[in-house]
PDB file of C-alpha atoms and ligand atoms in Angstrom:
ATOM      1  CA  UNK A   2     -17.844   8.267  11.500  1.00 82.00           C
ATOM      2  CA  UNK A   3     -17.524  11.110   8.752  1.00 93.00           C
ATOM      3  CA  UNK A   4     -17.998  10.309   5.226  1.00 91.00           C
ATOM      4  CA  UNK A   5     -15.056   9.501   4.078  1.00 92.00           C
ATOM      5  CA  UNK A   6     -14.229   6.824   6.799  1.00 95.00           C
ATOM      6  CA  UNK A   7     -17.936   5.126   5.805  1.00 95.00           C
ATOM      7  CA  UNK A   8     -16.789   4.802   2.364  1.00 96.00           C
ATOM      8  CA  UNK A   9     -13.747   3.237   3.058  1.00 96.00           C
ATOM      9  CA  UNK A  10     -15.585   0.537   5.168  1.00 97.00           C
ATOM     10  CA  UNK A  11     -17.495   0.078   2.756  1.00 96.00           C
ATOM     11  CA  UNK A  12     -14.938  -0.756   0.534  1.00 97.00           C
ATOM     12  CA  UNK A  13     -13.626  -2.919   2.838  1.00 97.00           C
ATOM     13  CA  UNK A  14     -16.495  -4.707   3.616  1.00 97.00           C
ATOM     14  CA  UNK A  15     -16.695  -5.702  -0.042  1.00 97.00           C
ATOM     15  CA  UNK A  16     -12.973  -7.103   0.467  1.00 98.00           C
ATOM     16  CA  UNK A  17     -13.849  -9.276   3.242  1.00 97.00           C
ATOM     17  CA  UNK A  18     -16.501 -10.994   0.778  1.00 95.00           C
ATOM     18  CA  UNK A  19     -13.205 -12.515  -0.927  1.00 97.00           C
ATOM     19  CA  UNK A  20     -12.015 -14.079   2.018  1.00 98.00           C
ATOM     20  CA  UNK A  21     -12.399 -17.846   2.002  1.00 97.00           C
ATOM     21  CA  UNK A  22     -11.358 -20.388   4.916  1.00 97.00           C
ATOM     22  CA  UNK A  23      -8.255 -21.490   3.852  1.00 98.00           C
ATOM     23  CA  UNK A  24      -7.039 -19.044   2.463  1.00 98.00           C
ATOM     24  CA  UNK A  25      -3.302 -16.874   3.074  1.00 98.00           C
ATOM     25  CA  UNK A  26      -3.987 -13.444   3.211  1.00 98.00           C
ATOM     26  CA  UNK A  27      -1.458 -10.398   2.972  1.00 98.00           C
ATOM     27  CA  UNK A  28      -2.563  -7.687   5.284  1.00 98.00           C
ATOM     28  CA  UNK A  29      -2.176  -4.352   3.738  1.00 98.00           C
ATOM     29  CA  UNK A  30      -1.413  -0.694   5.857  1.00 96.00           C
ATOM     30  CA  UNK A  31      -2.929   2.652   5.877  1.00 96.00           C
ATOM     31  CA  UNK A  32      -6.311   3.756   7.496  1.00 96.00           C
ATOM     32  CA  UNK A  33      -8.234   1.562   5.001  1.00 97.00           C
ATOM     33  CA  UNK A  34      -6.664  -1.548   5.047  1.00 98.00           C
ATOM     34  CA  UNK A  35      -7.145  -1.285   8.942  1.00 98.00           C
ATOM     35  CA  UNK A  36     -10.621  -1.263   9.077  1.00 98.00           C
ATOM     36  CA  UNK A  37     -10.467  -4.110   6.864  1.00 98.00           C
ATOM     37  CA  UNK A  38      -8.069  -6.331   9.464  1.00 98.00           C
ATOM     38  CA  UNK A  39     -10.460  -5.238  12.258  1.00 98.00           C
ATOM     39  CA  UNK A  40     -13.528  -6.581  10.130  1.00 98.00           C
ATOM     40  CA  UNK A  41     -11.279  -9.613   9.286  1.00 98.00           C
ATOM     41  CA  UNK A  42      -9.950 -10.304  12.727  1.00 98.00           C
ATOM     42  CA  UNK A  43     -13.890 -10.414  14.160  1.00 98.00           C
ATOM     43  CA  UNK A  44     -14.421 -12.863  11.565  1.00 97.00           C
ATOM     44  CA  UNK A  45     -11.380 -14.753  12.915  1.00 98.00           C
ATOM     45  CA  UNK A  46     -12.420 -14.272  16.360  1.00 97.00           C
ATOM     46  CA  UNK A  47     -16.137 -14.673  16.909  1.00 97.00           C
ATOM     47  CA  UNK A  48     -16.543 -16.897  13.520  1.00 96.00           C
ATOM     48  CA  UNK A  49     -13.361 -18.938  13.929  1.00 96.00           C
ATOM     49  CA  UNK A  50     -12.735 -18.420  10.120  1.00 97.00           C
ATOM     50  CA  UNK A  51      -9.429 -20.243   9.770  1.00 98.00           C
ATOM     51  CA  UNK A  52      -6.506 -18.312   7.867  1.00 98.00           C
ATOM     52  CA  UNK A  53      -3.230 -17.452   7.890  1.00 98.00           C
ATOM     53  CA  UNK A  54      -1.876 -14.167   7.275  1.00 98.00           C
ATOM     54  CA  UNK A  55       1.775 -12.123   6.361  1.00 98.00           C
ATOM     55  CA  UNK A  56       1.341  -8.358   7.139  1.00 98.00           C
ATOM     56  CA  UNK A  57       3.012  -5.653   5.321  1.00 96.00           C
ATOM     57  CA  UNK A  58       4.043  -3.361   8.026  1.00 94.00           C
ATOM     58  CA  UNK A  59       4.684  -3.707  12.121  1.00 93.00           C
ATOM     59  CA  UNK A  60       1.166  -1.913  12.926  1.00 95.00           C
ATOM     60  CA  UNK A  61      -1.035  -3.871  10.720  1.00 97.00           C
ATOM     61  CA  UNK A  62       0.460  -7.111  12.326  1.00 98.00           C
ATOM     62  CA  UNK A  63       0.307  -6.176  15.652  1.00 98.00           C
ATOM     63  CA  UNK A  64      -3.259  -5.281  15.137  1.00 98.00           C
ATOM     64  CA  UNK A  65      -4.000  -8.991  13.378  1.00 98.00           C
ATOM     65  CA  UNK A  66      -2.285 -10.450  16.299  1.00 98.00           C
ATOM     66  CA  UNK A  67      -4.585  -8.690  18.764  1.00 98.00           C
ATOM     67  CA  UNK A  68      -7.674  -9.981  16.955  1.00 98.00           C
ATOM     68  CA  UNK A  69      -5.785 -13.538  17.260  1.00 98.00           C
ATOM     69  CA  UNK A  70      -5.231 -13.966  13.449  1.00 98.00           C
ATOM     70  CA  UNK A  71      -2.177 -16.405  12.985  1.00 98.00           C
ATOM     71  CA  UNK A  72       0.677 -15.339  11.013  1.00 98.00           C
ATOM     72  CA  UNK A  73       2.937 -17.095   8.585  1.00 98.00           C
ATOM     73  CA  UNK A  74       6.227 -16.361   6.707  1.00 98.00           C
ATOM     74  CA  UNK A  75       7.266 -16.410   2.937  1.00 98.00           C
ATOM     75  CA  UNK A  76       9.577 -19.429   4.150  1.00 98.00           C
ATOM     76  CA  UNK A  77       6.669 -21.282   5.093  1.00 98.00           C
ATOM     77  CA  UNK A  78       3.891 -19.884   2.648  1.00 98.00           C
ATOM     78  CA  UNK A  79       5.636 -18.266  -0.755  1.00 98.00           C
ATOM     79  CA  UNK A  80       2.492 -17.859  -1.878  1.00 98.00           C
ATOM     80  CA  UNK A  81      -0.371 -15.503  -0.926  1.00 98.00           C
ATOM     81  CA  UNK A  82      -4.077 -15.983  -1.957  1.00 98.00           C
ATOM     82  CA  UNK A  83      -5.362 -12.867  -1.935  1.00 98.00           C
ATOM     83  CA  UNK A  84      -3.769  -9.353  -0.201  1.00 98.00           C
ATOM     84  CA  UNK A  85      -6.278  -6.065   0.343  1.00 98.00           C
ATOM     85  CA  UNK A  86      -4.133  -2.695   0.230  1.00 98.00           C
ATOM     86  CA  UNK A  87      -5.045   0.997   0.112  1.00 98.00           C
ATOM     87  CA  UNK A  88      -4.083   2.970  -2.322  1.00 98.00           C
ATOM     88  CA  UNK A  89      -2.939   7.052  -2.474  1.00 98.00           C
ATOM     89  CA  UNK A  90      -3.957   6.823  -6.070  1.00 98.00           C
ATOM     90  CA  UNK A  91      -5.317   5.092  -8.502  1.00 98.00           C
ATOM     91  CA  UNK A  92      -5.016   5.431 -12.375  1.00 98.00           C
ATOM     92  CA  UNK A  93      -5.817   3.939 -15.280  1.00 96.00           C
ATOM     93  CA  UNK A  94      -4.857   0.316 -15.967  1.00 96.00           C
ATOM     94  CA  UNK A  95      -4.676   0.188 -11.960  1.00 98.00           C
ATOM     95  CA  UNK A  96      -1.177   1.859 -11.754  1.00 98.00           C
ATOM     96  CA  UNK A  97      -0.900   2.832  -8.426  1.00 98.00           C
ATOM     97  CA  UNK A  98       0.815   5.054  -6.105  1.00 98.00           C
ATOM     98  CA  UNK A  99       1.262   3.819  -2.474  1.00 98.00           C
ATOM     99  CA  UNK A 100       3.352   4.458   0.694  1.00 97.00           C
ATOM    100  CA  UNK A 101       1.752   7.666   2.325  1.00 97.00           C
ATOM    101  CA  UNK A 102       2.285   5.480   4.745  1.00 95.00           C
ATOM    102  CA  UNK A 103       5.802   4.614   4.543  1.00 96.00           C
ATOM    103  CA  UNK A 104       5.553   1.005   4.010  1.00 96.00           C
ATOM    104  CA  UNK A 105       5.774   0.727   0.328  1.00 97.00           C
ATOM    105  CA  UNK A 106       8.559  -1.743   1.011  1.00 98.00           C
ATOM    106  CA  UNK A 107       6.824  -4.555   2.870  1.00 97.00           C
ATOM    107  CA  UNK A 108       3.710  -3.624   0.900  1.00 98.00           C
ATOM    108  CA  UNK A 109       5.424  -4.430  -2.307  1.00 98.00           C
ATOM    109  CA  UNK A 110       7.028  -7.243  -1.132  1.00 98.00           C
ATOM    110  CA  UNK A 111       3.784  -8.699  -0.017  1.00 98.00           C
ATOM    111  CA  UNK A 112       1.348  -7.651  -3.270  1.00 98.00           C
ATOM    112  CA  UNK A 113       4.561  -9.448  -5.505  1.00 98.00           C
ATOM    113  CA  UNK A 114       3.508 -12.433  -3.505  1.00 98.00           C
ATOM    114  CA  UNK A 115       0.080 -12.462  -3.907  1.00 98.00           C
ATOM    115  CA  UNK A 116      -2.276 -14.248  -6.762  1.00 98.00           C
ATOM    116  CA  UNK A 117      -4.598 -11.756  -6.023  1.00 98.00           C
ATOM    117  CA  UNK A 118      -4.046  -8.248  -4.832  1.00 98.00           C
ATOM    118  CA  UNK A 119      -7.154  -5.956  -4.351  1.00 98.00           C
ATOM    119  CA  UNK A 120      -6.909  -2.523  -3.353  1.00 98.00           C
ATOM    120  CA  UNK A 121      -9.813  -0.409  -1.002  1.00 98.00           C
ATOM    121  CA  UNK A 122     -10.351   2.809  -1.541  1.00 97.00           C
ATOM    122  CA  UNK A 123     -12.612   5.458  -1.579  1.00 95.00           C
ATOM    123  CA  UNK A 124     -13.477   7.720  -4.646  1.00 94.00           C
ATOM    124  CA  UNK A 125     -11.651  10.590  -3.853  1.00 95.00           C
ATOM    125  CA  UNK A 126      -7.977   8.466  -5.056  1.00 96.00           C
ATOM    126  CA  UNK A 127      -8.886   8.220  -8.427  1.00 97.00           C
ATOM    127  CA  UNK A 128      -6.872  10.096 -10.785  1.00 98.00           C
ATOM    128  CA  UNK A 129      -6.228  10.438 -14.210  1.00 97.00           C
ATOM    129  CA  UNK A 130      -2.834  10.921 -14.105  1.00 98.00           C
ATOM    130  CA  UNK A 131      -0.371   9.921 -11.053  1.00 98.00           C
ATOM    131  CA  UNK A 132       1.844  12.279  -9.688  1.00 98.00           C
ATOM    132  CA  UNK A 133      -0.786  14.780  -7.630  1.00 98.00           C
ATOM    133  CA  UNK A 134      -0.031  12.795  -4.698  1.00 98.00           C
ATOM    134  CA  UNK A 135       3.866  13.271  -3.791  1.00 98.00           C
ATOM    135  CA  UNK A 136       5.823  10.263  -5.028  1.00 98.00           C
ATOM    136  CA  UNK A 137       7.533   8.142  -1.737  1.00 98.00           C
ATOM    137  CA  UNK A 138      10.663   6.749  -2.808  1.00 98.00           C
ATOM    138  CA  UNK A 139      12.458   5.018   0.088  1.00 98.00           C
ATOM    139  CA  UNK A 140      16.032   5.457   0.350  1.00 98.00           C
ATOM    140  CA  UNK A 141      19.626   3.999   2.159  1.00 98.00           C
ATOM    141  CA  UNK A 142      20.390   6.762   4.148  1.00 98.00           C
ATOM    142  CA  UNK A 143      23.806   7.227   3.125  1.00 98.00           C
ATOM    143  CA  UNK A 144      22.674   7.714  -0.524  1.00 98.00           C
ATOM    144  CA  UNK A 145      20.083  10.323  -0.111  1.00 98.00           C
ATOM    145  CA  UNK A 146      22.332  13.487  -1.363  1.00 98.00           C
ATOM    146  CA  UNK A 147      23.029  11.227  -4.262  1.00 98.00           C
ATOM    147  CA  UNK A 148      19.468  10.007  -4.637  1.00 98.00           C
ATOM    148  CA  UNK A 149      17.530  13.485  -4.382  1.00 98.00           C
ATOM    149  CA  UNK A 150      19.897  15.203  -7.497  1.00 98.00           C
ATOM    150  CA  UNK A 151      19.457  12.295  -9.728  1.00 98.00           C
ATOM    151  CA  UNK A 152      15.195  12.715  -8.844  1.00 98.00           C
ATOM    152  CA  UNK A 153      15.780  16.220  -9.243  1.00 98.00           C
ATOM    153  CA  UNK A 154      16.892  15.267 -12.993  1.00 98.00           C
ATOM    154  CA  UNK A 155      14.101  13.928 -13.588  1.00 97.00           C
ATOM    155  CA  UNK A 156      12.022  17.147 -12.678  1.00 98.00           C
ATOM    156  CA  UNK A 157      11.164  15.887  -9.100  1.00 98.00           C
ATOM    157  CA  UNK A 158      11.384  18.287  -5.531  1.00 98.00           C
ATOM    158  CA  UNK A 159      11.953  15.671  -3.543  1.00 98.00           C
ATOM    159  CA  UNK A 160      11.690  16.015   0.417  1.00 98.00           C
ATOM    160  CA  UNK A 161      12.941  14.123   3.034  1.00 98.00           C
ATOM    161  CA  UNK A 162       9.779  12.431   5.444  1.00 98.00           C
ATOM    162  CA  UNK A 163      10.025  14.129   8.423  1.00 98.00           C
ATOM    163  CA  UNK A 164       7.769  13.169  11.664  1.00 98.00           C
ATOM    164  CA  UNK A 165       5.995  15.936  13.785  1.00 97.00           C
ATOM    165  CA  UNK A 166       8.708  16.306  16.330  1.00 98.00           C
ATOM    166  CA  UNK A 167      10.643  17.281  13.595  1.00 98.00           C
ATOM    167  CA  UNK A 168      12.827  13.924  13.477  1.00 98.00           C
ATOM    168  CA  UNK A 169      13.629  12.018  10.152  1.00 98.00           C
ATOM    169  CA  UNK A 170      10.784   9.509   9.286  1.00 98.00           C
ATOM    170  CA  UNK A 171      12.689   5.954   9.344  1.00 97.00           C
ATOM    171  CA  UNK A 172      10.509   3.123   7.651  1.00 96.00           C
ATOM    172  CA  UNK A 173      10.267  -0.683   9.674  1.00 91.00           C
ATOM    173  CA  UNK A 174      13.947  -1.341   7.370  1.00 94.00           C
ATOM    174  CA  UNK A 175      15.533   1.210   8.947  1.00 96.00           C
ATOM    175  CA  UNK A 176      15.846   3.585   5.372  1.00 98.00           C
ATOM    176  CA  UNK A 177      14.466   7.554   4.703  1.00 98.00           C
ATOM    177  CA  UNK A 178      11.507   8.153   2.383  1.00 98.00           C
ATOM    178  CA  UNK A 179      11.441  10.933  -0.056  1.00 98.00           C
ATOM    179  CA  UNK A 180       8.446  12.264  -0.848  1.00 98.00           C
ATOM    180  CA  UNK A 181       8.814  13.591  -4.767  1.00 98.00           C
ATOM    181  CA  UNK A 182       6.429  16.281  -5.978  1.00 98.00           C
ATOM    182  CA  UNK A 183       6.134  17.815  -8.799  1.00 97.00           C
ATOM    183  CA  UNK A 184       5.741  15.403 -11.959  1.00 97.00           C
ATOM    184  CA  UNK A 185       2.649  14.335 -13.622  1.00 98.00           C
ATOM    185  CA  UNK A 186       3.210  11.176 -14.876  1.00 97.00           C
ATOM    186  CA  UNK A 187       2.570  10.261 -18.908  1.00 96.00           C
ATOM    187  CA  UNK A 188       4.459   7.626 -18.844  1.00 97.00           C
ATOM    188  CA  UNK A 189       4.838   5.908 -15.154  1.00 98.00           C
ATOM    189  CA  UNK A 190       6.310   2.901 -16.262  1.00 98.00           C
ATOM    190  CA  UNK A 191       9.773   4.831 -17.562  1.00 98.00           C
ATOM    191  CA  UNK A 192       9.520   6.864 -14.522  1.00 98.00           C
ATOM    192  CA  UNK A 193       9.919   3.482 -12.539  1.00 98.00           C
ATOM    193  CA  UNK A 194      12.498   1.778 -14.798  1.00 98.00           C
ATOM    194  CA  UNK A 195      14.719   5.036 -13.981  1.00 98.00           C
ATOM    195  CA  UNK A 196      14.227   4.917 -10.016  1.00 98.00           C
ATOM    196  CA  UNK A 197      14.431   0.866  -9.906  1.00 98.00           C
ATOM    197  CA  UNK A 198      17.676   1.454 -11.900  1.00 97.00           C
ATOM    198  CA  UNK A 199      19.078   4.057  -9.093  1.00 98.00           C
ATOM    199  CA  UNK A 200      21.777   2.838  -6.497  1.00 98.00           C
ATOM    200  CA  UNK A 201      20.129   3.556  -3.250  1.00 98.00           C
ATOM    201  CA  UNK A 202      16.718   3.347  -4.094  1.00 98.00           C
ATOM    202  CA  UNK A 203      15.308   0.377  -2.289  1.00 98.00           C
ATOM    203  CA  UNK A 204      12.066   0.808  -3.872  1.00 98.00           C
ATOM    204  CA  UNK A 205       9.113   3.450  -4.637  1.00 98.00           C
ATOM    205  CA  UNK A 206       5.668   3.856  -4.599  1.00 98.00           C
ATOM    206  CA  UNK A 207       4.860   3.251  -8.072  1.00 98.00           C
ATOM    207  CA  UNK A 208       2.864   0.062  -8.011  1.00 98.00           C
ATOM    208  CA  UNK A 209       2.357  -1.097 -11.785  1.00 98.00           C
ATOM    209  CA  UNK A 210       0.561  -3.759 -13.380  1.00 97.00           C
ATOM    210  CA  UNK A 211       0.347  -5.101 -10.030  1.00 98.00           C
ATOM    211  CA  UNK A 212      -3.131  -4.792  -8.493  1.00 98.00           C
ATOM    212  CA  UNK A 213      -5.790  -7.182  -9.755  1.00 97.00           C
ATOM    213  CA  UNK A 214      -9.044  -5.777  -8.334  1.00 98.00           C
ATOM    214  CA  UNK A 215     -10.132  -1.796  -7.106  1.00 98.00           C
ATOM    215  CA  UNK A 216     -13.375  -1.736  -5.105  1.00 98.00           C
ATOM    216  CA  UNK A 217     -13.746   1.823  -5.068  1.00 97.00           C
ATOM    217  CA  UNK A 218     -16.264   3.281  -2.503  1.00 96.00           C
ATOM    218  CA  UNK A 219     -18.177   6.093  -3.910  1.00 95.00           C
ATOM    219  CA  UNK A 220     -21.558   7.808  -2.368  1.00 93.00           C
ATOM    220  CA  UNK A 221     -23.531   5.823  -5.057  1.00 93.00           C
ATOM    221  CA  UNK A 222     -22.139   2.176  -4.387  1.00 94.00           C
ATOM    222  CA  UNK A 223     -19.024   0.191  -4.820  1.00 96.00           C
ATOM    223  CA  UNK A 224     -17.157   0.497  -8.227  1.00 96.00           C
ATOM    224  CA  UNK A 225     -14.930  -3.090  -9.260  1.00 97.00           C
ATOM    225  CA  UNK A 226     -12.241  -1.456 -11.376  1.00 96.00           C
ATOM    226  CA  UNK A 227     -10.555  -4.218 -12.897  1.00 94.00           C
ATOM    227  CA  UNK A 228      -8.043  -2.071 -14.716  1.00 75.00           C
TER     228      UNK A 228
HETATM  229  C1  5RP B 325       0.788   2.981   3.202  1.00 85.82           C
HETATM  230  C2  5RP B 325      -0.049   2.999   2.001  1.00 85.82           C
HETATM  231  C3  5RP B 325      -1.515   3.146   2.194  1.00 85.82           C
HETATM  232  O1  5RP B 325      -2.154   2.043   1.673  1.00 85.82           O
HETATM  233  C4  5RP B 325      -1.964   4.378   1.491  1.00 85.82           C
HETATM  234  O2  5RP B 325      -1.235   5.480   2.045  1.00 85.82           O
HETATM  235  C5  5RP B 325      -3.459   4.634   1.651  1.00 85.82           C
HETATM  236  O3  5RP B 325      -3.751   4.883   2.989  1.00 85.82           O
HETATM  237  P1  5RP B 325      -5.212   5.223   3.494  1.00 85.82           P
HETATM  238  O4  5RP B 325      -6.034   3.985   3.362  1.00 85.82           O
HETATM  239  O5  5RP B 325      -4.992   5.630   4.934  1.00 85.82           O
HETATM  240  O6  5RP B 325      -5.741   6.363   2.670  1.00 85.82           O
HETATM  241  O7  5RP B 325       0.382   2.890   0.883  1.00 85.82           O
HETATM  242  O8  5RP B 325       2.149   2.937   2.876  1.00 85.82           O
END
């Protein structure tokens, strides 16, 4: 395991702490929040610690049903207890930006849900500013010409997701992601009111006064971050 991976179980080690029987859980995606299902579904498995969970993307539920960790829906359970997330940044006051991935959507969806929403990381995703990491907005494909000018305006490059055979990245909705470099972010909350006011943005990767908890592995220990 290289260093980086054994600070990000770490970090989710300390997650799995906050799991009670009982409890709904939103499972987050991205390398971190997957070791934390794994650690979760052996729990579930070998401990028969009872829960039910709602899973922010098509992998991460596929892997909690292989561990045998029973699912729910928002129909059934409107209201999570606790979700655990990665993060591709982390700034002050917890802003966030996610979906290096591509599942902001679901993601959001499922922190908006949640009474508590904690995010795992390692050290290296803290920032001072957001807007190192490109920006994913997730678009309807028909508006993307229209999209990419207006983010443009606003001093974005934005790039269409593209997968390594050289296909368009399509997220579990069946919409593009654009990937927008180039802005360092003063001010990330009027950065978001502009894209959620867009027509054909479905949603972005700016995750604001959202998470409630950051347990941030570094070499010297876990940090709680609680904004
Ligand atoms: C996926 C995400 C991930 O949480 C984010 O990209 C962090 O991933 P990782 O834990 O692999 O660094 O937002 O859409």
């Amino acid at each position: 395991m290289d260093e980086q991976t054994r600070l990000k179980q770490q970090a989710a080690e300390r997650a799995l702490a906050l799991v009670k029987p009982g409890m709904a859980v939103g499972l987050g995606s991205g390398s971190t929040a997957t070791l934390w299902i794994k650690l979760l579904g052996e729990k579930v498995r070998t401990e028969g610690l009872e829960i039910r969970a709602i899973a922010s993307s098509e992998d991460s539920e596929a892997l909690g049903r292989s561990y045998g960790i029973p699912f729910t829906s928002f129909a059934e359970t409107p209201t999570l207890d606790l979700t655990v997330d990665g993060a591709d940044e982390v700034a002050p006051g917890l802003a966030l930006i996610k979906g290096g991935g591509g599942k902001l959507l679901r993601e959001k969806i499922v922190a908006s849900a949640s009474k508590r929403f904690v995010i795992v990381a390692d050290g290296s995703k803290q920032v001072e500013k957001l807007g190192k990491f490109p920006l994913p907005v997730e678009v309807i494909q028909m508006a993307e010409p229209l999209v990419s000018r207006q983010l443009a305006e606003l001093g974005f490059t934005p790039k269409i997701r593209i997968n390594n055979d050289g296909s368009r990245y399509i997220t579990d909705e069946g919409n593009l992601i654009l990937d927008c470099s180039g802005v360092l972010m003063d001010n990330p909350q009027a950065i978001a009111a502009k894209l959620d006011a867009m027509v054909g943005v479905v949603e972005h990767g700016l995750f604001l006064g959202m998470a409630t908890l950051a347990l941030i592995a570094e070499p010297g220990g876990i940090v709680e971050r609680t904004k």
